JSON list of C-alpha atoms in Angstrom, two decimals:
[
{"chain": "Q", "resi": 1, "resn": "UNK", "atom": "CA", "xyz": [-11.64, -26.07, 20.73]},
{"chain": "Q", "resi": 2, "resn": "UNK", "atom": "CA", "xyz": [-10.49, -24.44, 23.82]},
{"chain": "Q", "resi": 3, "resn": "UNK", "atom": "CA", "xyz": [-10.44, -21.05, 22.25]},
{"chain": "Q", "resi": 4, "resn": "UNK", "atom": "CA", "xyz": [-13.10, -18.29, 21.56]},
{"chain": "Q", "resi": 5, "resn": "UNK", "atom": "CA", "xyz": [-15.48, -18.96, 19.24]},
{"chain": "Q", "resi": 6, "resn": "UNK", "atom": "CA", "xyz": [-17.45, -16.59, 17.41]},
{"chain": "Q", "resi": 7, "resn": "UNK", "atom": "CA", "xyz": [-20.23, -16.90, 14.56]},
{"chain": "Q", "resi": 8, "resn": "UNK", "atom": "CA", "xyz": [-20.90, -16.31, 11.98]},
{"chain": "Q", "resi": 9, "resn": "UNK", "atom": "CA", "xyz": [-17.49, -16.25, 10.57]},
{"chain": "Q", "resi": 10, "resn": "UNK", "atom": "CA", "xyz": [-18.94, -13.79, 7.51]},
{"chain": "Q", "resi": 11, "resn": "UNK", "atom": "CA", "xyz": [-22.01, -11.89, 7.62]},
{"chain": "Q", "resi": 12, "resn": "UNK", "atom": "CA", "xyz": [-23.61, -9.72, 4.52]},
{"chain": "Q", "resi": 13, "resn": "UNK", "atom": "CA", "xyz": [-26.50, -7.91, 5.40]},
{"chain": "Q", "resi": 14, "resn": "UNK", "atom": "CA", "xyz": [-28.51, -5.18, 3.33]},
{"chain": "Q", "resi": 15, "resn": "UNK", "atom": "CA", "xyz": [-28.80, -1.84, 4.77]},
{"chain": "Q", "resi": 16, "resn": "UNK", "atom": "CA", "xyz": [-31.26, -1.60, 7.18]},
{"chain": "Q", "resi": 17, "resn": "UNK", "atom": "CA", "xyz": [-31.09, -5.29, 8.38]},
{"chain": "Q", "resi": 18, "resn": "UNK", "atom": "CA", "xyz": [-30.43, -6.31, 11.89]},
{"chain": "Q", "resi": 19, "resn": "UNK", "atom": "CA", "xyz": [-27.87, -8.64, 12.58]},
{"chain": "Q", "resi": 20, "resn": "UNK", "atom": "CA", "xyz": [-26.69, -10.62, 15.64]},
{"chain": "Q", "resi": 21, "resn": "UNK", "atom": "CA", "xyz": [-23.38, -11.75, 16.40]},
{"chain": "Q", "resi": 22, "resn": "UNK", "atom": "CA", "xyz": [-22.28, -14.46, 18.93]},
{"chain": "Q", "resi": 23, "resn": "UNK", "atom": "CA", "xyz": [-19.50, -15.07, 21.17]},
{"chain": "Q", "resi": 24, "resn": "UNK", "atom": "CA", "xyz": [-18.46, -18.20, 23.09]},
{"chain": "Q", "resi": 25, "resn": "UNK", "atom": "CA", "xyz": [-15.67, -17.32, 25.48]},
{"chain": "Q", "resi": 26, "resn": "UNK", "atom": "CA", "xyz": [-13.10, -19.58, 26.68]},
{"chain": "Q", "resi": 27, "resn": "UNK", "atom": "CA", "xyz": [-14.99, -21.67, 29.63]},
{"chain": "Q", "resi": 28, "resn": "UNK", "atom": "CA", "xyz": [-14.52, -19.80, 33.15]},
{"chain": "Q", "resi": 29, "resn": "UNK", "atom": "CA", "xyz": [-13.25, -16.50, 31.73]},
{"chain": "Q", "resi": 30, "resn": "UNK", "atom": "CA", "xyz": [-15.20, -13.90, 33.61]},
{"chain": "Q", "resi": 31, "resn": "UNK", "atom": "CA", "xyz": [-14.00, -10.94, 31.30]},
{"chain": "Q", "resi": 32, "resn": "UNK", "atom": "CA", "xyz": [-15.44, -10.66, 27.89]},
{"chain": "Q", "resi": 33, "resn": "UNK", "atom": "CA", "xyz": [-14.56, -7.66, 25.54]},
{"chain": "Q", "resi": 34, "resn": "UNK", "atom": "CA", "xyz": [-15.89, -6.50, 21.93]},
{"chain": "Q", "resi": 35, "resn": "UNK", "atom": "CA", "xyz": [-13.86, -4.85, 19.65]},
{"chain": "Q", "resi": 36, "resn": "UNK", "atom": "CA", "xyz": [-14.77, -3.28, 16.12]},
{"chain": "Q", "resi": 37, "resn": "UNK", "atom": "CA", "xyz": [-11.77, -3.04, 13.71]},
{"chain": "Q", "resi": 38, "resn": "UNK", "atom": "CA", "xyz": [-12.51, -1.34, 10.40]},
{"chain": "Q", "resi": 39, "resn": "UNK", "atom": "CA", "xyz": [-10.49, -2.07, 7.33]},
{"chain": "Q", "resi": 40, "resn": "UNK", "atom": "CA", "xyz": [-6.85, -1.05, 7.59]},
{"chain": "Q", "resi": 41, "resn": "UNK", "atom": "CA", "xyz": [-7.32, -0.24, 11.18]},
{"chain": "Q", "resi": 42, "resn": "UNK", "atom": "CA", "xyz": [-6.46, -1.50, 14.60]},
{"chain": "Q", "resi": 43, "resn": "UNK", "atom": "CA", "xyz": [-9.31, -2.94, 16.61]},
{"chain": "Q", "resi": 44, "resn": "UNK", "atom": "CA", "xyz": [-11.33, -0.38, 18.59]},
{"chain": "Q", "resi": 45, "resn": "UNK", "atom": "CA", "xyz": [-12.75, -0.98, 22.17]},
{"chain": "Q", "resi": 46, "resn": "UNK", "atom": "CA", "xyz": [-16.94, -1.42, 22.13]},
{"chain": "Q", "resi": 47, "resn": "UNK", "atom": "CA", "xyz": [-18.10, -2.69, 25.40]},
{"chain": "Q", "resi": 48, "resn": "UNK", "atom": "CA", "xyz": [-16.74, -4.76, 28.47]},
{"chain": "Q", "resi": 49, "resn": "UNK", "atom": "CA", "xyz": [-18.66, -7.41, 30.61]},
{"chain": "Q", "resi": 50, "resn": "UNK", "atom": "CA", "xyz": [-17.55, -8.78, 34.24]},
{"chain": "Q", "resi": 51, "resn": "UNK", "atom": "CA", "xyz": [-19.64, -11.72, 34.32]},
{"chain": "Q", "resi": 52, "resn": "UNK", "atom": "CA", "xyz": [-22.92, -10.85, 33.45]},
{"chain": "Q", "resi": 53, "resn": "UNK", "atom": "CA", "xyz": [-22.33, -7.12, 34.22]},
{"chain": "Q", "resi": 54, "resn": "UNK", "atom": "CA", "xyz": [-21.82, -4.80, 31.27]},
{"chain": "Q", "resi": 55, "resn": "UNK", "atom": "CA", "xyz": [-19.35, -2.43, 33.17]},
{"chain": "Q", "resi": 56, "resn": "UNK", "atom": "CA", "xyz": [-18.59, -0.39, 30.04]},
{"chain": "Q", "resi": 57, "resn": "UNK", "atom": "CA", "xyz": [-20.37, 0.10, 27.19]},
{"chain": "Q", "resi": 58, "resn": "UNK", "atom": "CA", "xyz": [-18.70, 3.65, 25.97]},
{"chain": "Q", "resi": 59, "resn": "UNK", "atom": "CA", "xyz": [-17.46, 2.49, 22.73]},
{"chain": "Q", "resi": 60, "resn": "UNK", "atom": "CA", "xyz": [-20.63, 1.34, 21.13]},
{"chain": "Q", "resi": 61, "resn": "UNK", "atom": "CA", "xyz": [-21.17, 3.88, 18.30]},
{"chain": "Q", "resi": 62, "resn": "UNK", "atom": "CA", "xyz": [-24.79, 4.55, 18.44]},
{"chain": "Q", "resi": 63, "resn": "UNK", "atom": "CA", "xyz": [-27.97, 3.34, 20.20]},
{"chain": "Q", "resi": 64, "resn": "UNK", "atom": "CA", "xyz": [-28.25, 0.81, 17.29]},
{"chain": "Q", "resi": 65, "resn": "UNK", "atom": "CA", "xyz": [-25.68, -1.25, 18.87]},
{"chain": "Q", "resi": 66, "resn": "UNK", "atom": "CA", "xyz": [-26.71, -3.26, 22.01]},
{"chain": "Q", "resi": 67, "resn": "UNK", "atom": "CA", "xyz": [-24.46, -6.38, 23.72]},
{"chain": "Q", "resi": 68, "resn": "UNK", "atom": "CA", "xyz": [-25.42, -8.71, 26.35]},
{"chain": "Q", "resi": 69, "resn": "UNK", "atom": "CA", "xyz": [-24.11, -11.52, 28.30]},
{"chain": "Q", "resi": 70, "resn": "UNK", "atom": "CA", "xyz": [-27.36, -12.88, 30.40]},
{"chain": "Q", "resi": 71, "resn": "UNK", "atom": "CA", "xyz": [-25.64, -15.54, 32.13]},
{"chain": "Q", "resi": 72, "resn": "UNK", "atom": "CA", "xyz": [-21.99, -14.63, 32.06]},
{"chain": "Q", "resi": 73, "resn": "UNK", "atom": "CA", "xyz": [-20.75, -17.07, 29.31]},
{"chain": "Q", "resi": 74, "resn": "UNK", "atom": "CA", "xyz": [-22.07, -16.70, 25.86]},
{"chain": "Q", "resi": 75, "resn": "UNK", "atom": "CA", "xyz": [-22.24, -13.00, 24.51]},
{"chain": "Q", "resi": 76, "resn": "UNK", "atom": "CA", "xyz": [-24.40, -11.54, 21.68]},
{"chain": "Q", "resi": 77, "resn": "UNK", "atom": "CA", "xyz": [-23.82, -7.94, 19.80]},
{"chain": "Q", "resi": 78, "resn": "UNK", "atom": "CA", "xyz": [-26.71, -6.89, 18.19]},
{"chain": "Q", "resi": 79, "resn": "UNK", "atom": "CA", "xyz": [-26.60, -4.22, 15.37]},
{"chain": "Q", "resi": 80, "resn": "UNK", "atom": "CA", "xyz": [-30.13, -2.83, 14.72]},
{"chain": "Q", "resi": 81, "resn": "UNK", "atom": "CA", "xyz": [-30.85, -0.85, 11.30]},
{"chain": "Q", "resi": 82, "resn": "UNK", "atom": "CA", "xyz": [-27.37, -1.74, 9.81]},
{"chain": "Q", "resi": 83, "resn": "UNK", "atom": "CA", "xyz": [-25.42, 0.93, 7.98]},
{"chain": "Q", "resi": 84, "resn": "UNK", "atom": "CA", "xyz": [-22.86, 0.72, 5.46]},
{"chain": "Q", "resi": 85, "resn": "UNK", "atom": "CA", "xyz": [-20.23, 2.25, 7.88]},
{"chain": "Q", "resi": 86, "resn": "UNK", "atom": "CA", "xyz": [-21.13, -0.97, 10.40]},
{"chain": "Q", "resi": 87, "resn": "UNK", "atom": "CA", "xyz": [-18.87, -3.03, 8.01]},
{"chain": "Q", "resi": 88, "resn": "UNK", "atom": "CA", "xyz": [-15.90, -4.24, 10.05]},
{"chain": "Q", "resi": 89, "resn": "UNK", "atom": "CA", "xyz": [-14.86, -7.16, 11.54]},
{"chain": "Q", "resi": 90, "resn": "UNK", "atom": "CA", "xyz": [-16.06, -7.58, 15.05]},
{"chain": "Q", "resi": 91, "resn": "UNK", "atom": "CA", "xyz": [-13.82, -9.49, 17.47]},
{"chain": "Q", "resi": 92, "resn": "UNK", "atom": "CA", "xyz": [-14.70, -10.87, 20.74]},
{"chain": "Q", "resi": 93, "resn": "UNK", "atom": "CA", "xyz": [-11.94, -11.30, 23.57]},
{"chain": "Q", "resi": 94, "resn": "UNK", "atom": "CA", "xyz": [-11.96, -13.14, 26.71]},
{"chain": "Q", "resi": 95, "resn": "UNK", "atom": "CA", "xyz": [-9.82, -13.21, 29.87]},
{"chain": "Q", "resi": 96, "resn": "UNK", "atom": "CA", "xyz": [-9.79, -14.92, 33.01]},
{"chain": "Q", "resi": 97, "resn": "UNK", "atom": "CA", "xyz": [-8.96, -11.87, 35.36]},
{"chain": "Q", "resi": 98, "resn": "UNK", "atom": "CA", "xyz": [-11.55, -9.59, 36.74]},
{"chain": "Q", "resi": 99, "resn": "UNK", "atom": "CA", "xyz": [-10.17, -6.82, 34.12]},
{"chain": "Q", "resi": 100, "resn": "UNK", "atom": "CA", "xyz": [-7.65, -7.91, 31.63]},
{"chain": "Q", "resi": 101, "resn": "UNK", "atom": "CA", "xyz": [-5.75, -5.17, 29.83]},
{"chain": "Q", "resi": 102, "resn": "UNK", "atom": "CA", "xyz": [-2.44, -6.05, 31.99]},
{"chain": "Q", "resi": 103, "resn": "UNK", "atom": "CA", "xyz": [-2.72, -9.51, 31.08]},
{"chain": "Q", "resi": 104, "resn": "UNK", "atom": "CA", "xyz": [-3.33, -11.76, 28.14]},
{"chain": "Q", "resi": 105, "resn": "UNK", "atom": "CA", "xyz": [-6.55, -11.08, 26.22]},
{"chain": "Q", "resi": 106, "resn": "UNK", "atom": "CA", "xyz": [-7.79, -14.30, 24.27]},
{"chain": "Q", "resi": 107, "resn": "UNK", "atom": "CA", "xyz": [-9.22, -12.97, 20.87]},
{"chain": "Q", "resi": 108, "resn": "UNK", "atom": "CA", "xyz": [-11.42, -14.85, 18.59]},
{"chain": "Q", "resi": 109, "resn": "UNK", "atom": "CA", "xyz": [-11.27, -15.17, 15.00]},
{"chain": "Q", "resi": 110, "resn": "UNK", "atom": "CA", "xyz": [-13.96, -12.26, 14.46]},
{"chain": "Q", "resi": 111, "resn": "UNK", "atom": "CA", "xyz": [-16.97, -11.85, 12.77]},
{"chain": "Q", "resi": 112, "resn": "UNK", "atom": "CA", "xyz": [-16.85, -10.18, 9.23]},
{"chain": "Q", "resi": 113, "resn": "UNK", "atom": "CA", "xyz": [-19.80, -7.97, 8.47]},
{"chain": "Q", "resi": 114, "resn": "UNK", "atom": "CA", "xyz": [-20.59, -6.52, 5.14]},
{"chain": "Q", "resi": 115, "resn": "UNK", "atom": "CA", "xyz": [-23.29, -4.10, 4.73]},
{"chain": "Q", "resi": 116, "resn": "UNK", "atom": "CA", "xyz": [-24.59, -3.57, 1.00]},
{"chain": "E", "resi": 1, "resn": "UNK", "atom": "CA", "xyz": [-8.38, 10.69, 17.94]},
{"chain": "E", "resi": 2, "resn": "UNK", "atom": "CA", "xyz": [-5.48, 8.21, 17.53]},
{"chain": "E", "resi": 3, "resn": "UNK", "atom": "CA", "xyz": [-3.73, 7.77, 20.81]},
{"chain": "E", "resi": 4, "resn": "UNK", "atom": "CA", "xyz": [-1.51, 5.01, 19.70]},
{"chain": "E", "resi": 5, "resn": "UNK", "atom": "CA", "xyz": [0.25, 5.30, 16.03]},
{"chain": "E", "resi": 6, "resn": "UNK", "atom": "CA", "xyz": [2.40, 2.90, 14.31]},
{"chain": "E", "resi": 7, "resn": "UNK", "atom": "CA", "xyz": [3.80, 5.13, 11.20]},
{"chain": "E", "resi": 8, "resn": "UNK", "atom": "CA", "xyz": [5.08, 2.39, 9.45]},
{"chain": "E", "resi": 9, "resn": "UNK", "atom": "CA", "xyz": [2.31, 0.16, 7.50]},
{"chain": "E", "resi": 10, "resn": "UNK", "atom": "CA", "xyz": [4.96, -2.40, 6.65]},
{"chain": "E", "resi": 11, "resn": "UNK", "atom": "CA", "xyz": [8.11, -3.78, 7.16]},
{"chain": "E", "resi": 12, "resn": "UNK", "atom": "CA", "xyz": [10.19, -6.10, 5.01]},
{"chain": "E", "resi": 13, "resn": "UNK", "atom": "CA", "xyz": [13.27, -7.78, 6.42]},
{"chain": "E", "resi": 14, "resn": "UNK", "atom": "CA", "xyz": [15.65, -10.64, 5.46]},
{"chain": "E", "resi": 15, "resn": "UNK", "atom": "CA", "xyz": [15.63, -13.80, 7.42]},
{"chain": "E", "resi": 16, "resn": "UNK", "atom": "CA", "xyz": [17.88, -13.86, 10.24]},
{"chain": "E", "resi": 17, "resn": "UNK", "atom": "CA", "xyz": [18.06, -10.14, 10.43]},
{"chain": "E", "resi": 18, "resn": "UNK", "atom": "CA", "xyz": [16.51, -7.72, 13.15]},
{"chain": "E", "resi": 19, "resn": "UNK", "atom": "CA", "xyz": [13.02, -6.36, 13.18]},
{"chain": "E", "resi": 20, "resn": "UNK", "atom": "CA", "xyz": [12.17, -3.34, 14.59]},
{"chain": "E", "resi": 21, "resn": "UNK", "atom": "CA", "xyz": [8.49, -2.16, 15.08]},
{"chain": "E", "resi": 22, "resn": "UNK", "atom": "CA", "xyz": [8.01, 1.22, 16.51]},
{"chain": "E", "resi": 23, "resn": "UNK", "atom": "CA", "xyz": [4.86, 2.87, 18.22]},
{"chain": "E", "resi": 24, "resn": "UNK", "atom": "CA", "xyz": [4.08, 6.11, 19.47]},
{"chain": "E", "resi": 25, "resn": "UNK", "atom": "CA", "xyz": [1.66, 7.14, 21.93]},
{"chain": "E", "resi": 26, "resn": "UNK", "atom": "CA", "xyz": [-0.14, 10.56, 23.22]},
{"chain": "E", "resi": 27, "resn": "UNK", "atom": "CA", "xyz": [-1.76, 9.76, 26.12]},
{"chain": "E", "resi": 28, "resn": "UNK", "atom": "CA", "xyz": [0.84, 9.80, 29.27]},
{"chain": "E", "resi": 29, "resn": "UNK", "atom": "CA", "xyz": [-1.87, 8.01, 31.49]},
{"chain": "E", "resi": 30, "resn": "UNK", "atom": "CA", "xyz": [-1.00, 4.85, 29.77]},
{"chain": "E", "resi": 31, "resn": "UNK", "atom": "CA", "xyz": [0.75, 2.42, 32.01]},
{"chain": "E", "resi": 32, "resn": "UNK", "atom": "CA", "xyz": [0.70, -0.79, 30.51]},
{"chain": "E", "resi": 33, "resn": "UNK", "atom": "CA", "xyz": [1.99, -1.42, 26.77]},
{"chain": "E", "resi": 34, "resn": "UNK", "atom": "CA", "xyz": [1.60, -4.75, 24.78]},
{"chain": "E", "resi": 35, "resn": "UNK", "atom": "CA", "xyz": [2.30, -6.22, 21.45]},
{"chain": "E", "resi": 36, "resn": "UNK", "atom": "CA", "xyz": [-0.10, -8.38, 19.56]},
{"chain": "E", "resi": 37, "resn": "UNK", "atom": "CA", "xyz": [0.66, -10.49, 16.30]},
{"chain": "E", "resi": 38, "resn": "UNK", "atom": "CA", "xyz": [-2.19, -11.22, 13.80]},
{"chain": "E", "resi": 39, "resn": "UNK", "atom": "CA", "xyz": [-2.24, -13.76, 10.88]},
{"chain": "E", "resi": 40, "resn": "UNK", "atom": "CA", "xyz": [-4.72, -13.64, 7.93]},
{"chain": "E", "resi": 41, "resn": "UNK", "atom": "CA", "xyz": [-8.20, -14.95, 9.17]},
{"chain": "E", "resi": 42, "resn": "UNK", "atom": "CA", "xyz": [-7.18, -15.08, 12.76]},
{"chain": "E", "resi": 43, "resn": "UNK", "atom": "CA", "xyz": [-7.47, -13.22, 15.86]},
{"chain": "E", "resi": 44, "resn": "UNK", "atom": "CA", "xyz": [-4.68, -11.38, 17.44]},
{"chain": "E", "resi": 45, "resn": "UNK", "atom": "CA", "xyz": [-2.68, -13.17, 19.77]},
{"chain": "E", "resi": 46, "resn": "UNK", "atom": "CA", "xyz": [-0.63, -11.67, 22.53]},
{"chain": "E", "resi": 47, "resn": "UNK", "atom": "CA", "xyz": [3.17, -11.88, 22.08]},
{"chain": "E", "resi": 48, "resn": "UNK", "atom": "CA", "xyz": [4.72, -9.43, 24.91]},
{"chain": "E", "resi": 49, "resn": "UNK", "atom": "CA", "xyz": [4.05, -6.44, 27.35]},
{"chain": "E", "resi": 50, "resn": "UNK", "atom": "CA", "xyz": [5.73, -4.13, 29.43]},
{"chain": "E", "resi": 51, "resn": "UNK", "atom": "CA", "xyz": [4.55, -2.21, 32.23]},
{"chain": "E", "resi": 52, "resn": "UNK", "atom": "CA", "xyz": [5.53, 1.57, 32.78]},
{"chain": "E", "resi": 53, "resn": "UNK", "atom": "CA", "xyz": [7.65, 0.81, 35.52]},
{"chain": "E", "resi": 54, "resn": "UNK", "atom": "CA", "xyz": [10.31, -1.01, 33.63]},
{"chain": "E", "resi": 55, "resn": "UNK", "atom": "CA", "xyz": [12.02, 0.13, 30.05]},
{"chain": "E", "resi": 56, "resn": "UNK", "atom": "CA", "xyz": [12.75, -3.36, 28.66]},
{"chain": "E", "resi": 57, "resn": "UNK", "atom": "CA", "xyz": [11.19, -6.46, 28.55]},
{"chain": "E", "resi": 58, "resn": "UNK", "atom": "CA", "xyz": [12.70, -9.37, 26.75]},
{"chain": "E", "resi": 59, "resn": "UNK", "atom": "CA", "xyz": [10.95, -12.93, 26.01]},
{"chain": "E", "resi": 60, "resn": "UNK", "atom": "CA", "xyz": [13.14, -15.06, 23.88]},
{"chain": "E", "resi": 61, "resn": "UNK", "atom": "CA", "xyz": [13.69, -13.77, 20.26]},
{"chain": "E", "resi": 62, "resn": "UNK", "atom": "CA", "xyz": [11.21, -10.70, 21.11]},
{"chain": "E", "resi": 63, "resn": "UNK", "atom": "CA", "xyz": [12.00, -7.57, 23.13]},
{"chain": "E", "resi": 64, "resn": "UNK", "atom": "CA", "xyz": [10.25, -4.64, 23.85]},
{"chain": "E", "resi": 65, "resn": "UNK", "atom": "CA", "xyz": [11.63, -1.10, 24.74]},
{"chain": "E", "resi": 66, "resn": "UNK", "atom": "CA", "xyz": [9.73, 1.51, 26.40]},
{"chain": "E", "resi": 67, "resn": "UNK", "atom": "CA", "xyz": [10.89, 5.22, 26.32]},
{"chain": "E", "resi": 68, "resn": "UNK", "atom": "CA", "xyz": [8.26, 7.06, 28.59]},
{"chain": "E", "resi": 69, "resn": "UNK", "atom": "CA", "xyz": [9.72, 10.63, 27.91]},
{"chain": "E", "resi": 70, "resn": "UNK", "atom": "CA", "xyz": [9.47, 10.19, 24.28]},
{"chain": "E", "resi": 71, "resn": "UNK", "atom": "CA", "xyz": [6.33, 8.07, 24.64]},
{"chain": "E", "resi": 72, "resn": "UNK", "atom": "CA", "xyz": [7.66, 5.96, 22.38]},
{"chain": "E", "resi": 73, "resn": "UNK", "atom": "CA", "xyz": [8.04, 2.00, 22.14]},
{"chain": "E", "resi": 74, "resn": "UNK", "atom": "CA", "xyz": [9.61, -0.46, 20.18]},
{"chain": "E", "resi": 75, "resn": "UNK", "atom": "CA", "xyz": [9.50, -4.22, 19.19]},
{"chain": "E", "resi": 76, "resn": "UNK", "atom": "CA", "xyz": [12.80, -6.25, 18.43]},
{"chain": "E", "resi": 77, "resn": "UNK", "atom": "CA", "xyz": [12.75, -9.65, 16.80]},
{"chain": "E", "resi": 78, "resn": "UNK", "atom": "CA", "xyz": [15.88, -11.31, 16.51]},
{"chain": "E", "resi": 79, "resn": "UNK", "atom": "CA", "xyz": [16.63, -13.10, 14.36]},
{"chain": "E", "resi": 80, "resn": "UNK", "atom": "CA", "xyz": [13.70, -12.87, 12.25]},
{"chain": "E", "resi": 81, "resn": "UNK", "atom": "CA", "xyz": [12.07, -15.79, 11.22]},
{"chain": "E", "resi": 82, "resn": "UNK", "atom": "CA", "xyz": [9.54, -16.56, 7.95]},
{"chain": "E", "resi": 83, "resn": "UNK", "atom": "CA", "xyz": [6.45, -17.49, 10.40]},
{"chain": "E", "resi": 84, "resn": "UNK", "atom": "CA", "xyz": [6.93, -14.01, 11.79]},
{"chain": "E", "resi": 85, "resn": "UNK", "atom": "CA", "xyz": [5.67, -12.75, 9.08]},
{"chain": "E", "resi": 86, "resn": "UNK", "atom": "CA", "xyz": [2.06, -11.35, 10.15]},
{"chain": "E", "resi": 87, "resn": "UNK", "atom": "CA", "xyz": [0.45, -8.01, 11.19]},
{"chain": "E", "resi": 88, "resn": "UNK", "atom": "CA", "xyz": [1.85, -6.77, 14.48]},
{"chain": "E", "resi": 89, "resn": "UNK", "atom": "CA", "xyz": [-0.35, -4.25, 16.56]},
{"chain": "E", "resi": 90, "resn": "UNK", "atom": "CA", "xyz": [0.85, -2.27, 19.29]},
{"chain": "E", "resi": 91, "resn": "UNK", "atom": "CA", "xyz": [-1.78, -1.70, 22.40]},
{"chain": "E", "resi": 92, "resn": "UNK", "atom": "CA", "xyz": [-1.75, 0.52, 25.63]},
{"chain": "E", "resi": 93, "resn": "UNK", "atom": "CA", "xyz": [-3.94, 0.82, 28.47]},
{"chain": "E", "resi": 94, "resn": "UNK", "atom": "CA", "xyz": [-4.68, 3.40, 31.32]},
{"chain": "E", "resi": 95, "resn": "UNK", "atom": "CA", "xyz": [-7.62, 1.64, 33.08]},
{"chain": "E", "resi": 96, "resn": "UNK", "atom": "CA", "xyz": [-6.69, -1.99, 33.38]},
{"chain": "E", "resi": 97, "resn": "UNK", "atom": "CA", "xyz": [-9.43, -3.67, 30.70]},
{"chain": "E", "resi": 98, "resn": "UNK", "atom": "CA", "xyz": [-9.73, -1.28, 27.81]},
{"chain": "E", "resi": 99, "resn": "UNK", "atom": "CA", "xyz": [-7.02, -1.35, 25.04]},
{"chain": "E", "resi": 100, "resn": "UNK", "atom": "CA", "xyz": [-6.32, 1.53, 22.64]},
{"chain": "E", "resi": 101, "resn": "UNK", "atom": "CA", "xyz": [-4.47, -0.28, 19.50]},
{"chain": "E", "resi": 102, "resn": "UNK", "atom": "CA", "xyz": [-2.55, 1.18, 16.63]},
{"chain": "E", "resi": 103, "resn": "UNK", "atom": "CA", "xyz": [-3.10, 0.62, 13.26]},
{"chain": "E", "resi": 104, "resn": "UNK", "atom": "CA", "xyz": [-0.77, -2.28, 12.73]},
{"chain": "E", "resi": 105, "resn": "UNK", "atom": "CA", "xyz": [2.56, -3.08, 10.81]},
{"chain": "E", "resi": 106, "resn": "UNK", "atom": "CA", "xyz": [2.72, -5.92, 8.18]},
{"chain": "E", "resi": 107, "resn": "UNK", "atom": "CA", "xyz": [5.78, -7.71, 8.53]},
{"chain": "E", "resi": 108, "resn": "UNK", "atom": "CA", "xyz": [7.10, -9.63, 5.72]},
{"chain": "E", "resi": 109, "resn": "UNK", "atom": "CA", "xyz": [10.35, -11.74, 6.19]},
{"chain": "E", "resi": 110, "resn": "UNK", "atom": "CA", "xyz": [12.20, -12.70, 3.13]},
{"chain": "E", "resi": 111, "resn": "UNK", "atom": "CA", "xyz": [14.03, -16.07, 2.71]}
]
């Protein structure tokens, strides 16, 4: 489809494992965002890319979290040595605008991570 | 610290009646506000927005009101329809890219 695609939709990891979550934004969208949504909470900002440049990573909870968008299109969020508190839905969003908050963000369906 | 608060976790309304969702914020630097709607197993979708230079924005059945002095905004849905049953998130921004979201309000429209 033409929307933001995320994979996997569901991931179960044992504590200590590394995981990688993928986001395919809408073609041509320059801005890409990652948000983390814990159960019963609203999404919380993790990081922002403008093309391949990571302009803001202030929301990443720890140095175990790493995001990249090497060619300015597909992005990967990697979590090393997963902990139970990392269990959440990870949402990717894209925008055709250089920033994006003052316009519509297009969200993917999310990747639900459960750490046992 | 929660800068955007939706104090009502749920709202039940009769079909055809008005739904009023409320949102409070603490950061006076927020200058743009949005509402997103989310169905189960789907990502949030943009519904309506308002700039801080306005106090009202209307789009069909949806109207957002902003009271800057009270740091309060509300979303009115008139008339409510069964397809409006979803989780509604209030969001705000002060830097044109980073959104702060509330915890959401689950709306159930009864037939």
